[in-house]
Short mmCIF file of C-alpha atoms in Angstrom, two decimals:
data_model
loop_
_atom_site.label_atom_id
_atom_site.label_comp_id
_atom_site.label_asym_id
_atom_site.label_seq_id
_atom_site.Cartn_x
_atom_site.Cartn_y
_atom_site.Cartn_z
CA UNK O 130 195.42 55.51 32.63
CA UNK O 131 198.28 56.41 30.97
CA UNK O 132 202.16 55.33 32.96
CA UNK O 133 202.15 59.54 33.46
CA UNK O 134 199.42 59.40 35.64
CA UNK O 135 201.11 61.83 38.12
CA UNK O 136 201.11 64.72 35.53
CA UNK O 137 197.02 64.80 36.05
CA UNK O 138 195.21 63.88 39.55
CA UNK O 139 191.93 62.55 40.17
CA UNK O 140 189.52 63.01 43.06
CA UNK O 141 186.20 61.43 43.48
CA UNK O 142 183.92 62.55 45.86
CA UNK O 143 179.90 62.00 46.39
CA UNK O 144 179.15 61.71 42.37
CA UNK O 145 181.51 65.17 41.61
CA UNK O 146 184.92 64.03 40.10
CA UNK O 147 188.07 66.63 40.15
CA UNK O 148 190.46 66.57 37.93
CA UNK O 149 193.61 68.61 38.50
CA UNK O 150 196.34 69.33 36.03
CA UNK O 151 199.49 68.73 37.42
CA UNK O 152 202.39 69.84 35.35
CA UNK O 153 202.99 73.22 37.94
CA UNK O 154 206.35 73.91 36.65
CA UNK O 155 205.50 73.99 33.18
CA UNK O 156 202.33 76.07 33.60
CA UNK O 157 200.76 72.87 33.31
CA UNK O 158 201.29 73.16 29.36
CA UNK O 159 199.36 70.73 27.22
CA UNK O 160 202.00 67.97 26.55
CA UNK O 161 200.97 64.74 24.49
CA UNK O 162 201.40 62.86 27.76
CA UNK O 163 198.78 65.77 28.98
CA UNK O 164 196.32 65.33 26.25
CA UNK O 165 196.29 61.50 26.26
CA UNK O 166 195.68 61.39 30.24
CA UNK O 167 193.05 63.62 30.23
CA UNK O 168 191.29 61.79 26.98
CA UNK O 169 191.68 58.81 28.82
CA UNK O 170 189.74 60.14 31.59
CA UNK O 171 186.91 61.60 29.68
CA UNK O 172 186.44 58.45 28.04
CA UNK O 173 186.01 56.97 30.81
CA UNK O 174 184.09 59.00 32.83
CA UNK O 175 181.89 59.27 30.06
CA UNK O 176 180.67 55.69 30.99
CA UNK O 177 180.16 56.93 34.38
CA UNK O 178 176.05 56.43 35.38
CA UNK O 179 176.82 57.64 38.92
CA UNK O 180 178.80 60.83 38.05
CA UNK O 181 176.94 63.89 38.63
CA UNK O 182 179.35 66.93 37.98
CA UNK O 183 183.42 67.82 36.89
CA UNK O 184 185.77 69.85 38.23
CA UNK O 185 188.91 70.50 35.52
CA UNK O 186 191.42 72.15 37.75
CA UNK O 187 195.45 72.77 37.83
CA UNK O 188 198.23 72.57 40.27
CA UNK O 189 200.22 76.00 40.57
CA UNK O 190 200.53 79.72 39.60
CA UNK O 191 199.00 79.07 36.04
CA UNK O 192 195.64 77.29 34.92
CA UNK O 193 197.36 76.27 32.09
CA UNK O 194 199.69 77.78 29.82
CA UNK O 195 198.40 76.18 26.35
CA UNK O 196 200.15 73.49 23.78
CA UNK O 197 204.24 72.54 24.88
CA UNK O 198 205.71 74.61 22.50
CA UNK O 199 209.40 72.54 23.44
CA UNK O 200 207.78 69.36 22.76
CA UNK O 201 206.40 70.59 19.70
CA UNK O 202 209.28 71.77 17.73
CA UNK O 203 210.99 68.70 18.79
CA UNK O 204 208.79 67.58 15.69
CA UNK O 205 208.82 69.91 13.01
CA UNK O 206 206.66 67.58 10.52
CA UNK O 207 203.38 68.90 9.48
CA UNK O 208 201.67 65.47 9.40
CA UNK O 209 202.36 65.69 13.27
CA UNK O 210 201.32 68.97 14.00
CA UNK O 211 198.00 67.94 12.15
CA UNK O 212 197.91 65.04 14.48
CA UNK O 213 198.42 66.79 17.67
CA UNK O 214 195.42 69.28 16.75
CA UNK O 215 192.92 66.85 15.78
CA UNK O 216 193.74 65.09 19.69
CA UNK O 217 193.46 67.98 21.01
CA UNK O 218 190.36 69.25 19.32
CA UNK O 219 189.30 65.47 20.03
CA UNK O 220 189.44 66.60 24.23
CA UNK O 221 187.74 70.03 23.73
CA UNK O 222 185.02 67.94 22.27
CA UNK O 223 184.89 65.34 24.59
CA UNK O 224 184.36 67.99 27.03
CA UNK O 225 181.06 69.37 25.83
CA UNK O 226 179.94 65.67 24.77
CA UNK O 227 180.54 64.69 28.69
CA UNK O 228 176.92 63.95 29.56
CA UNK O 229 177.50 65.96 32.90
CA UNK O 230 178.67 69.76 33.60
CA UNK O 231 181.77 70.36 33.52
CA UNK O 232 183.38 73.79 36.06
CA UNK O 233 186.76 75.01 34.87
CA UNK O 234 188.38 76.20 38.35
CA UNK O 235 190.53 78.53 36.92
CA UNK O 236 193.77 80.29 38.68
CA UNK O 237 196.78 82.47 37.06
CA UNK O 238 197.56 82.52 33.33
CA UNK O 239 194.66 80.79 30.81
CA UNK O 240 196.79 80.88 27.58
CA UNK O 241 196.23 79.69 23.76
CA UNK O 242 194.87 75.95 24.30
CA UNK O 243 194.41 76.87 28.04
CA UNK O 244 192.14 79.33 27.04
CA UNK O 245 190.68 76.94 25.24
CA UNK O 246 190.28 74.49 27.45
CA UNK O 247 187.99 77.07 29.61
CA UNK O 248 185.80 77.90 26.80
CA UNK O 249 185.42 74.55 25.92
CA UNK O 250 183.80 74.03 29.91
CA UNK O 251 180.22 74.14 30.15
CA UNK O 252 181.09 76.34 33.27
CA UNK O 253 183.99 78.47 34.77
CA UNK O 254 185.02 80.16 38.52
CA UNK O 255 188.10 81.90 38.29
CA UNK O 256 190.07 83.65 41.35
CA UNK O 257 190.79 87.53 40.91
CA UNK O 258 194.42 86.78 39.81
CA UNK O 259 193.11 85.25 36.57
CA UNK O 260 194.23 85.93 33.00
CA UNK O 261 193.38 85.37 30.01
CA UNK O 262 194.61 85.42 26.33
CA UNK O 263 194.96 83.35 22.75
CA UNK O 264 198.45 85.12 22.44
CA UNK O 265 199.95 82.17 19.75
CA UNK O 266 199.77 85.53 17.48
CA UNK O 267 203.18 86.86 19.53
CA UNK O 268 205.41 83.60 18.48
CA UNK O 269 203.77 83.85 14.55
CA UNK O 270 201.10 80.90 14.94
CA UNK O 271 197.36 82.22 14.72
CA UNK O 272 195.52 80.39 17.28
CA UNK O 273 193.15 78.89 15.23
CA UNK O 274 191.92 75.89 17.14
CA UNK O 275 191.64 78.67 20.40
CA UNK O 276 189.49 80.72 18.26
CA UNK O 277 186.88 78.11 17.71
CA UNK O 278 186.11 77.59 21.25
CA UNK O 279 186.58 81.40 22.28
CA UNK O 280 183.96 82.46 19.58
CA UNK O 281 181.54 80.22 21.43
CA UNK O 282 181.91 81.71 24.41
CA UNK O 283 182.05 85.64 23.60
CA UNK O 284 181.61 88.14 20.97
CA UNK O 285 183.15 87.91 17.52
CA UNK O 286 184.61 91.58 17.58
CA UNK O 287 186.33 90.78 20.73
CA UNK O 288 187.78 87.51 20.17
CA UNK O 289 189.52 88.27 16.96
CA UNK O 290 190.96 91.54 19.13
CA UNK O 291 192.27 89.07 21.28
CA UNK O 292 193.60 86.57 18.30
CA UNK O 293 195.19 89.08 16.19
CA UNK O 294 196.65 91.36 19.25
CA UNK O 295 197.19 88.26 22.06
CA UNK O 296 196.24 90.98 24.68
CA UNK O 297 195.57 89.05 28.30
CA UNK O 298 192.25 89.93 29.20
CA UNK O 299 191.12 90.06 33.67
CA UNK O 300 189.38 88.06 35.16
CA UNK O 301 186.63 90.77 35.33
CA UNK O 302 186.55 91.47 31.21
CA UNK O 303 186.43 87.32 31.27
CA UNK O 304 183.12 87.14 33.06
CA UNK O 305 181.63 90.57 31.38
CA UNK O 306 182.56 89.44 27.90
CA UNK O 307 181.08 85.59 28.80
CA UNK O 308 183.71 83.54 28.83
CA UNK O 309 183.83 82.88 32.42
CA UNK O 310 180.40 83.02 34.87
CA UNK O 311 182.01 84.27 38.22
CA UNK O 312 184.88 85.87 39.69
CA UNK O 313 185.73 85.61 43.00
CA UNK O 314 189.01 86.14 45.59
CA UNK O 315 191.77 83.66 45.43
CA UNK O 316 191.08 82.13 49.04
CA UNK O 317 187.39 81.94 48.01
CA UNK O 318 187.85 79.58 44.66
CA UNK O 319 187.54 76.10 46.13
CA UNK O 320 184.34 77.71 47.99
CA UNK O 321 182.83 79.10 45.07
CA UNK O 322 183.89 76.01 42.73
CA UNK O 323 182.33 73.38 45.27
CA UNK O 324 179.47 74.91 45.66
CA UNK O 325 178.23 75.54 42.40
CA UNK O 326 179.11 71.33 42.05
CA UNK O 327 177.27 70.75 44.82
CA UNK O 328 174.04 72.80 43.58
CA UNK O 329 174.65 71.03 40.17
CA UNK O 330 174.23 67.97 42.38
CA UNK O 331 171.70 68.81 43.91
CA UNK O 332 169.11 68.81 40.93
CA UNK O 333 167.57 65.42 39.27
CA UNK O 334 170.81 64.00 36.88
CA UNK O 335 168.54 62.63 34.27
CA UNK O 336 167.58 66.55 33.50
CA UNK O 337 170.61 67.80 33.28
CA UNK O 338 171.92 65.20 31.44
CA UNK O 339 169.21 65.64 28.99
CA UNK O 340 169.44 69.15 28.85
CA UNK O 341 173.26 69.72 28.60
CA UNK O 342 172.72 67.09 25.13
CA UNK O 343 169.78 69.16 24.15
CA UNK O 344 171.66 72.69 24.18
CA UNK O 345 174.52 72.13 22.54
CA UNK O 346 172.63 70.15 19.77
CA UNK O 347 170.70 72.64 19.16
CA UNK O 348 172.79 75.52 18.76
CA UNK O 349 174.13 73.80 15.40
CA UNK O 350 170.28 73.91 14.47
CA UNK O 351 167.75 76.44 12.61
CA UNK O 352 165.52 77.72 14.62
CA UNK O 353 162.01 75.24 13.72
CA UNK O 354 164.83 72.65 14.40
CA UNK O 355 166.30 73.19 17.79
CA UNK O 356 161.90 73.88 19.16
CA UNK O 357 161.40 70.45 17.52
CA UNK O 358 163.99 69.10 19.22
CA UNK O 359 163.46 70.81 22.96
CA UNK O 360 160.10 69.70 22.57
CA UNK O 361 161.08 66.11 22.27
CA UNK O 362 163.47 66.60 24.74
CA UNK O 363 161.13 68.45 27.24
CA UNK O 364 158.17 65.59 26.59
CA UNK O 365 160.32 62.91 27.47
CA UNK O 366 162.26 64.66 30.66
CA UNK O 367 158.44 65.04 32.16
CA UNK O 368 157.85 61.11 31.60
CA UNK O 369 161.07 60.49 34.30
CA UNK O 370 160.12 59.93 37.80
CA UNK O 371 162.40 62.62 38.73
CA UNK O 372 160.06 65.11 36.86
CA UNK O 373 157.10 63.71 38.07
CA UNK O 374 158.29 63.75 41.84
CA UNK O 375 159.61 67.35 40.99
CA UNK O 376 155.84 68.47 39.51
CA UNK O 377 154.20 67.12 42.42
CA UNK O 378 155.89 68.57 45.05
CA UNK O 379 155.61 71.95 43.41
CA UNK O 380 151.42 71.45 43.44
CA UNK O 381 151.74 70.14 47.00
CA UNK O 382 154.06 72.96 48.23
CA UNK O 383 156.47 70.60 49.70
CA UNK O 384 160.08 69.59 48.97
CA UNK O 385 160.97 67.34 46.23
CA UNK O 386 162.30 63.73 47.67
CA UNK O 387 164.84 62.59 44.71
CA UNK O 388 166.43 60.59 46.99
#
């Protein structure tokens, strides 16, 4: 871990690791400091056997508030800015390649690279306070690394309304247009966050690690491609013991012991 380990927490708890954001009075911006903590963490918890399920969280009034814009122009070099992308499109992407789900718990503002950062979640609770936008568009910058994970997450017509105008968007348009999966009142997040974890948790690892691989492979894949591939997948989920225990219990109309 990086020497700013204070700017993000960690919390590890029954195979479900949260990790909180915790830059509060900066709307937990996206510093480098930011970037390389959390990298550090994926990486690592990418090695993880035991880990079942990841909570990305944030400290404060705002989820997180995108790139620090102050840091940046500190360094008005292109070759930097080009840099400081390709990191940061390095962590969206570690995100989905995490072999486990991933829950955004999202409060307050979800700007530009926060934004982001949600769509880039395999899942996402946010309280009814939430907002959202890819508003880089209001300071001159179009937020083109935003836009790739936004367009992944909801309909083309709507994101580039929300790139070229940097309207926020409610919680409530979030989860009708996709981007999130459930609202619910502030004092009710950690509830609702939990306990989708603990569902998560609840079902056989191996699938779900070899399904969250399989469904993001084969989106990138024609359509003979990605059956060929589920069926490869599918063949050799049934061959785990997991599977097998599942099956039979089913037949025998009994609970499944994956203990």
């Amino acid at each position: 871990m990086p020497p700013d380990s204070d700017i993000l927490q960690r919390h590890d708890q029954q195979g479900i690791t949260t990790l909180t954001l915790n830059r509060p009075l900066q709307f937990n911006a996206l510093s480098e400091a930011m970037l390389a903590a959390l990298q550090a963490q994926l990486d690592e918890l990418a090695r993880d056997d035991a880990l079942r399920c990841v909570i990305l969280a944030a400290q404060g009034r705002a989820f997180c508030a995108g790139h620090d814009l102050r840091e940046m122009r500190a360094t008005p070099e292109q070759s930097y800015y080009q840099s400081l992308f390709q990191r940061c499109s390095r962590l969206m992407q570690s995100l989905r390649a995490l072999p486990v789900p991933v829950i955004a718990r999202v409060q307050g503002l979800a700007t530009a690279a926060g934004c982001q950062l949600v769509g880039s979640c395999d899942l996402a609770i946010a309280s009814a306070d939430a907002r959202f936008a890819v508003s880089g568009i209001n300071v001159g910058l179009f937020c083109a690394t935003p836009a790739v994970a936004l367009t992944r997450n909801i309909p083309i017509k709507r994101a580039f309304e929300m790139l070229v105008t940097g309207k926020f968007i409610d919680a409530q348009t979030a989860a009708d247009w996709g981007l999130i999966n459930q609202v619910v009142p502030v004092e009710a997040l950690d509830e609702a966050v939990l306990a989708m974890a603990r569902e998560i948790c609840s079902k056989p690892n191996v699938s779900i690690r070899h399904g969250k691989a399989m469904l993001y492979r084969q989106l990138q894949m024609g359509l003979p491609e990605a059956y060929d591939l589920a069926s490869q997948v599918m063949a050799c989920n049934i061959m785990e013991e997991e599977a097998m225990e599942g099956i039979d219990a089913f037949l025998e109309k009994r609970p499944p012991d994956w203990s």
